[in-house]
mmCIF file of C-alpha atoms in Angstrom:
data_model
loop_
_atom_site.group_PDB
_atom_site.id
_atom_site.type_symbol
_atom_site.label_atom_id
_atom_site.label_comp_id
_atom_site.label_asym_id
_atom_site.label_seq_id
_atom_site.Cartn_x
_atom_site.Cartn_y
_atom_site.Cartn_z
ATOM 1 C CA GLN A 258 58.753 -8.741 -24.413
ATOM 2 C CA VAL A 259 62.226 -9.182 -21.521
ATOM 3 C CA GLN A 260 63.161 -7.143 -19.125
ATOM 4 C CA LEU A 261 66.412 -6.562 -17.956
ATOM 5 C CA VAL A 262 67.934 -5.494 -14.784
ATOM 6 C CA GLU A 263 71.267 -5.177 -13.312
ATOM 7 C CA SER A 264 73.017 -4.783 -9.941
ATOM 8 C CA GLY A 265 76.444 -5.648 -8.195
ATOM 9 C CA GLY A 266 78.541 -2.548 -9.815
ATOM 10 C CA GLY A 267 79.925 -0.469 -6.919
ATOM 11 C CA SER A 268 83.507 0.899 -6.429
ATOM 12 C CA VAL A 269 86.394 -1.075 -5.421
ATOM 13 C CA GLN A 270 90.520 -0.928 -6.118
ATOM 14 C CA ALA A 271 92.767 -2.356 -8.664
ATOM 15 C CA GLY A 272 92.354 -6.029 -7.772
ATOM 16 C CA GLY A 273 89.280 -6.672 -6.136
ATOM 17 C CA SER A 274 86.631 -8.117 -7.401
ATOM 18 C CA LEU A 275 82.895 -7.878 -8.107
ATOM 19 C CA ARG A 276 79.653 -9.858 -9.496
ATOM 20 C CA LEU A 277 77.240 -8.068 -11.454
ATOM 21 C CA SER A 278 73.833 -9.558 -12.044
ATOM 22 C CA CYS A 279 71.377 -9.575 -14.460
ATOM 23 C CA VAL A 280 67.845 -10.877 -13.420
ATOM 24 C CA ALA A 281 65.565 -11.183 -16.584
ATOM 25 C CA SER A 282 61.548 -11.335 -16.585
ATOM 26 C CA GLY A 283 59.405 -12.214 -18.851
ATOM 27 C CA TYR A 284 59.946 -13.976 -22.428
ATOM 28 C CA THR A 285 63.076 -15.459 -20.726
ATOM 29 C CA SER A 286 63.349 -19.131 -22.059
ATOM 30 C CA GLU A 287 63.412 -18.296 -25.645
ATOM 31 C CA THR A 288 66.215 -15.247 -25.073
ATOM 32 C CA ARG A 289 68.926 -18.017 -24.599
ATOM 33 C CA CYS A 290 71.408 -15.829 -26.216
ATOM 34 C CA MET A 291 73.410 -13.500 -23.541
ATOM 35 C CA ALA A 292 75.954 -10.763 -22.874
ATOM 36 C CA TRP A 293 77.315 -8.548 -21.102
ATOM 37 C CA PHE A 294 79.035 -5.266 -22.703
ATOM 38 C CA ARG A 295 80.244 -1.923 -21.287
ATOM 39 C CA GLN A 296 81.190 1.492 -22.380
ATOM 40 C CA ALA A 297 83.635 3.727 -20.575
ATOM 41 C CA PRO A 298 83.307 7.441 -21.213
ATOM 42 C CA GLY A 299 84.844 8.963 -24.648
ATOM 43 C CA LYS A 300 85.092 4.890 -25.552
ATOM 44 C CA GLU A 301 83.294 3.027 -27.513
ATOM 45 C CA ARG A 302 81.319 0.435 -26.300
ATOM 46 C CA GLU A 303 82.603 -2.857 -26.171
ATOM 47 C CA GLY A 304 81.608 -6.687 -25.396
ATOM 48 C CA VAL A 305 82.917 -8.388 -22.355
ATOM 49 C CA ALA A 306 81.700 -11.884 -22.261
ATOM 50 C CA THR A 307 78.889 -13.552 -24.072
ATOM 51 C CA MET A 308 77.461 -17.086 -23.801
ATOM 52 C CA ASP A 309 75.531 -18.889 -26.569
ATOM 53 C CA SER A 310 72.214 -20.592 -26.641
ATOM 54 C CA ASP A 311 74.980 -23.874 -25.795
ATOM 55 C CA GLY A 312 76.041 -22.667 -22.762
ATOM 56 C CA THR A 313 79.709 -21.587 -24.835
ATOM 57 C CA PRO A 314 80.757 -18.920 -22.815
ATOM 58 C CA ASN A 315 83.039 -15.991 -25.279
ATOM 59 C CA TYR A 316 85.393 -13.887 -23.679
ATOM 60 C CA ALA A 317 87.044 -10.531 -24.815
ATOM 61 C CA ASP A 318 91.524 -10.960 -25.320
ATOM 62 C CA SER A 319 90.967 -7.977 -21.969
ATOM 63 C CA VAL A 320 88.757 -10.142 -19.554
ATOM 64 C CA LYS A 321 89.839 -13.293 -20.610
ATOM 65 C CA GLY A 322 91.615 -15.365 -17.426
ATOM 66 C CA ARG A 323 89.777 -12.939 -14.831
ATOM 67 C CA PHE A 324 86.038 -12.552 -15.508
ATOM 68 C CA THR A 325 83.904 -15.412 -15.920
ATOM 69 C CA ILE A 326 80.081 -15.022 -17.144
ATOM 70 C CA SER A 327 77.275 -17.679 -16.007
ATOM 71 C CA VAL A 328 73.762 -17.880 -15.813
ATOM 72 C CA ASP A 329 71.306 -19.366 -13.825
ATOM 73 C CA PHE A 330 68.301 -20.828 -15.424
ATOM 74 C CA ALA A 331 66.471 -21.343 -12.436
ATOM 75 C CA LYS A 332 66.859 -18.315 -11.029
ATOM 76 C CA ASP A 333 66.627 -16.281 -14.884
ATOM 77 C CA THR A 334 69.823 -14.542 -13.640
ATOM 78 C CA LEU A 335 72.853 -13.873 -15.511
ATOM 79 C CA TYR A 336 76.554 -13.073 -13.383
ATOM 80 C CA LEU A 337 80.328 -11.303 -14.868
ATOM 81 C CA GLN A 338 82.011 -12.475 -12.143
ATOM 82 C CA MET A 339 84.761 -9.697 -12.406
ATOM 83 C CA SER A 340 88.384 -10.417 -10.701
ATOM 84 C CA SER A 341 91.757 -8.780 -11.071
ATOM 85 C CA LEU A 342 89.965 -5.954 -11.298
ATOM 86 C CA LYS A 343 91.987 -2.845 -13.194
ATOM 87 C CA PRO A 344 91.344 0.957 -13.590
ATOM 88 C CA GLU A 345 90.365 0.212 -16.999
ATOM 89 C CA ASP A 346 87.904 -2.018 -16.199
ATOM 90 C CA THR A 347 85.796 0.930 -14.831
ATOM 91 C CA ALA A 348 82.586 1.649 -16.912
ATOM 92 C CA MET A 349 79.287 1.577 -16.783
ATOM 93 C CA TYR A 350 78.104 -2.587 -17.930
ATOM 94 C CA TYR A 351 75.305 -3.718 -19.493
ATOM 95 C CA CYS A 352 73.832 -6.795 -20.417
ATOM 96 C CA THR A 353 71.877 -8.265 -22.871
ATOM 97 C CA ALA A 354 69.998 -10.979 -24.273
ATOM 98 C CA GLU A 355 68.020 -12.433 -27.323
ATOM 99 C CA ARG A 356 67.245 -15.007 -29.322
ATOM 100 C CA PRO A 357 68.804 -17.419 -31.831
ATOM 101 C CA THR A 358 68.470 -17.656 -35.417
ATOM 102 C CA PHE A 359 68.746 -20.434 -37.098
ATOM 103 C CA THR A 360 71.351 -19.906 -40.449
ATOM 104 C CA LEU A 361 70.078 -22.019 -43.592
ATOM 105 C CA TYR A 362 73.352 -22.249 -45.022
ATOM 106 C CA ALA A 363 75.029 -23.310 -41.906
ATOM 107 C CA GLY A 364 72.010 -25.399 -40.591
ATOM 108 C CA THR A 365 73.321 -23.943 -36.789
ATOM 109 C CA TRP A 366 71.243 -21.424 -34.371
ATOM 110 C CA ARG A 367 73.244 -18.477 -33.929
ATOM 111 C CA CYS A 368 73.485 -15.813 -31.232
ATOM 112 C CA PRO A 369 74.361 -12.274 -32.388
ATOM 113 C CA ARG A 370 77.893 -12.291 -29.535
ATOM 114 C CA TRP A 371 79.254 -9.067 -30.047
ATOM 115 C CA GLU A 372 77.058 -7.307 -32.338
ATOM 116 C CA TRP A 373 75.197 -4.985 -29.508
ATOM 117 C CA ARG A 374 72.818 -3.862 -32.621
ATOM 118 C CA LEU A 375 71.286 -6.754 -32.625
ATOM 119 C CA TYR A 376 70.128 -7.383 -29.105
ATOM 120 C CA ASN A 377 66.542 -6.597 -28.569
ATOM 121 C CA TYR A 378 66.748 -6.840 -24.616
ATOM 122 C CA ARG A 379 69.443 -4.384 -22.925
ATOM 123 C CA GLY A 380 68.845 -3.656 -19.224
ATOM 124 C CA GLN A 381 69.854 0.065 -17.749
ATOM 125 C CA GLY A 382 73.454 -0.883 -16.650
ATOM 126 C CA THR A 383 75.239 -0.640 -13.448
ATOM 127 C CA GLN A 384 78.855 1.080 -12.651
ATOM 128 C CA VAL A 385 81.839 -0.274 -11.972
ATOM 129 C CA THR A 386 84.596 2.061 -10.818
ATOM 130 C CA VAL A 387 88.256 0.590 -10.223
ATOM 131 C CA SER A 388 90.981 2.851 -8.136
ATOM 132 C CA SER A 389 94.568 2.484 -8.458
#
């Protein structure tokens, strides 16, 4: 089992920055696929940033150039550095982790990336509120 605990959320004015952290415990060496999702009240959950098992980052168009996903394996911690925050970034932010799966037809390991339902390990969330 893998447990994920997020922190770093809070209230900030538009244009400000926050850094979210997600500390993992358990069989963390196996769950190299990681991601951040968010959900605002009344809106669907959306992927914000993902990291493949080879360390390749991927970003939603809405956050490209403003958010950076990174990981410190020595600390078993996933980060999301958020800059130039906008009111529309207000949401509950969740970190997720999962094992990569091997696809025979491609002969490669694949991560769930934007598929929330494929992540078995999820944190409880941390609230980010951006005021204008």
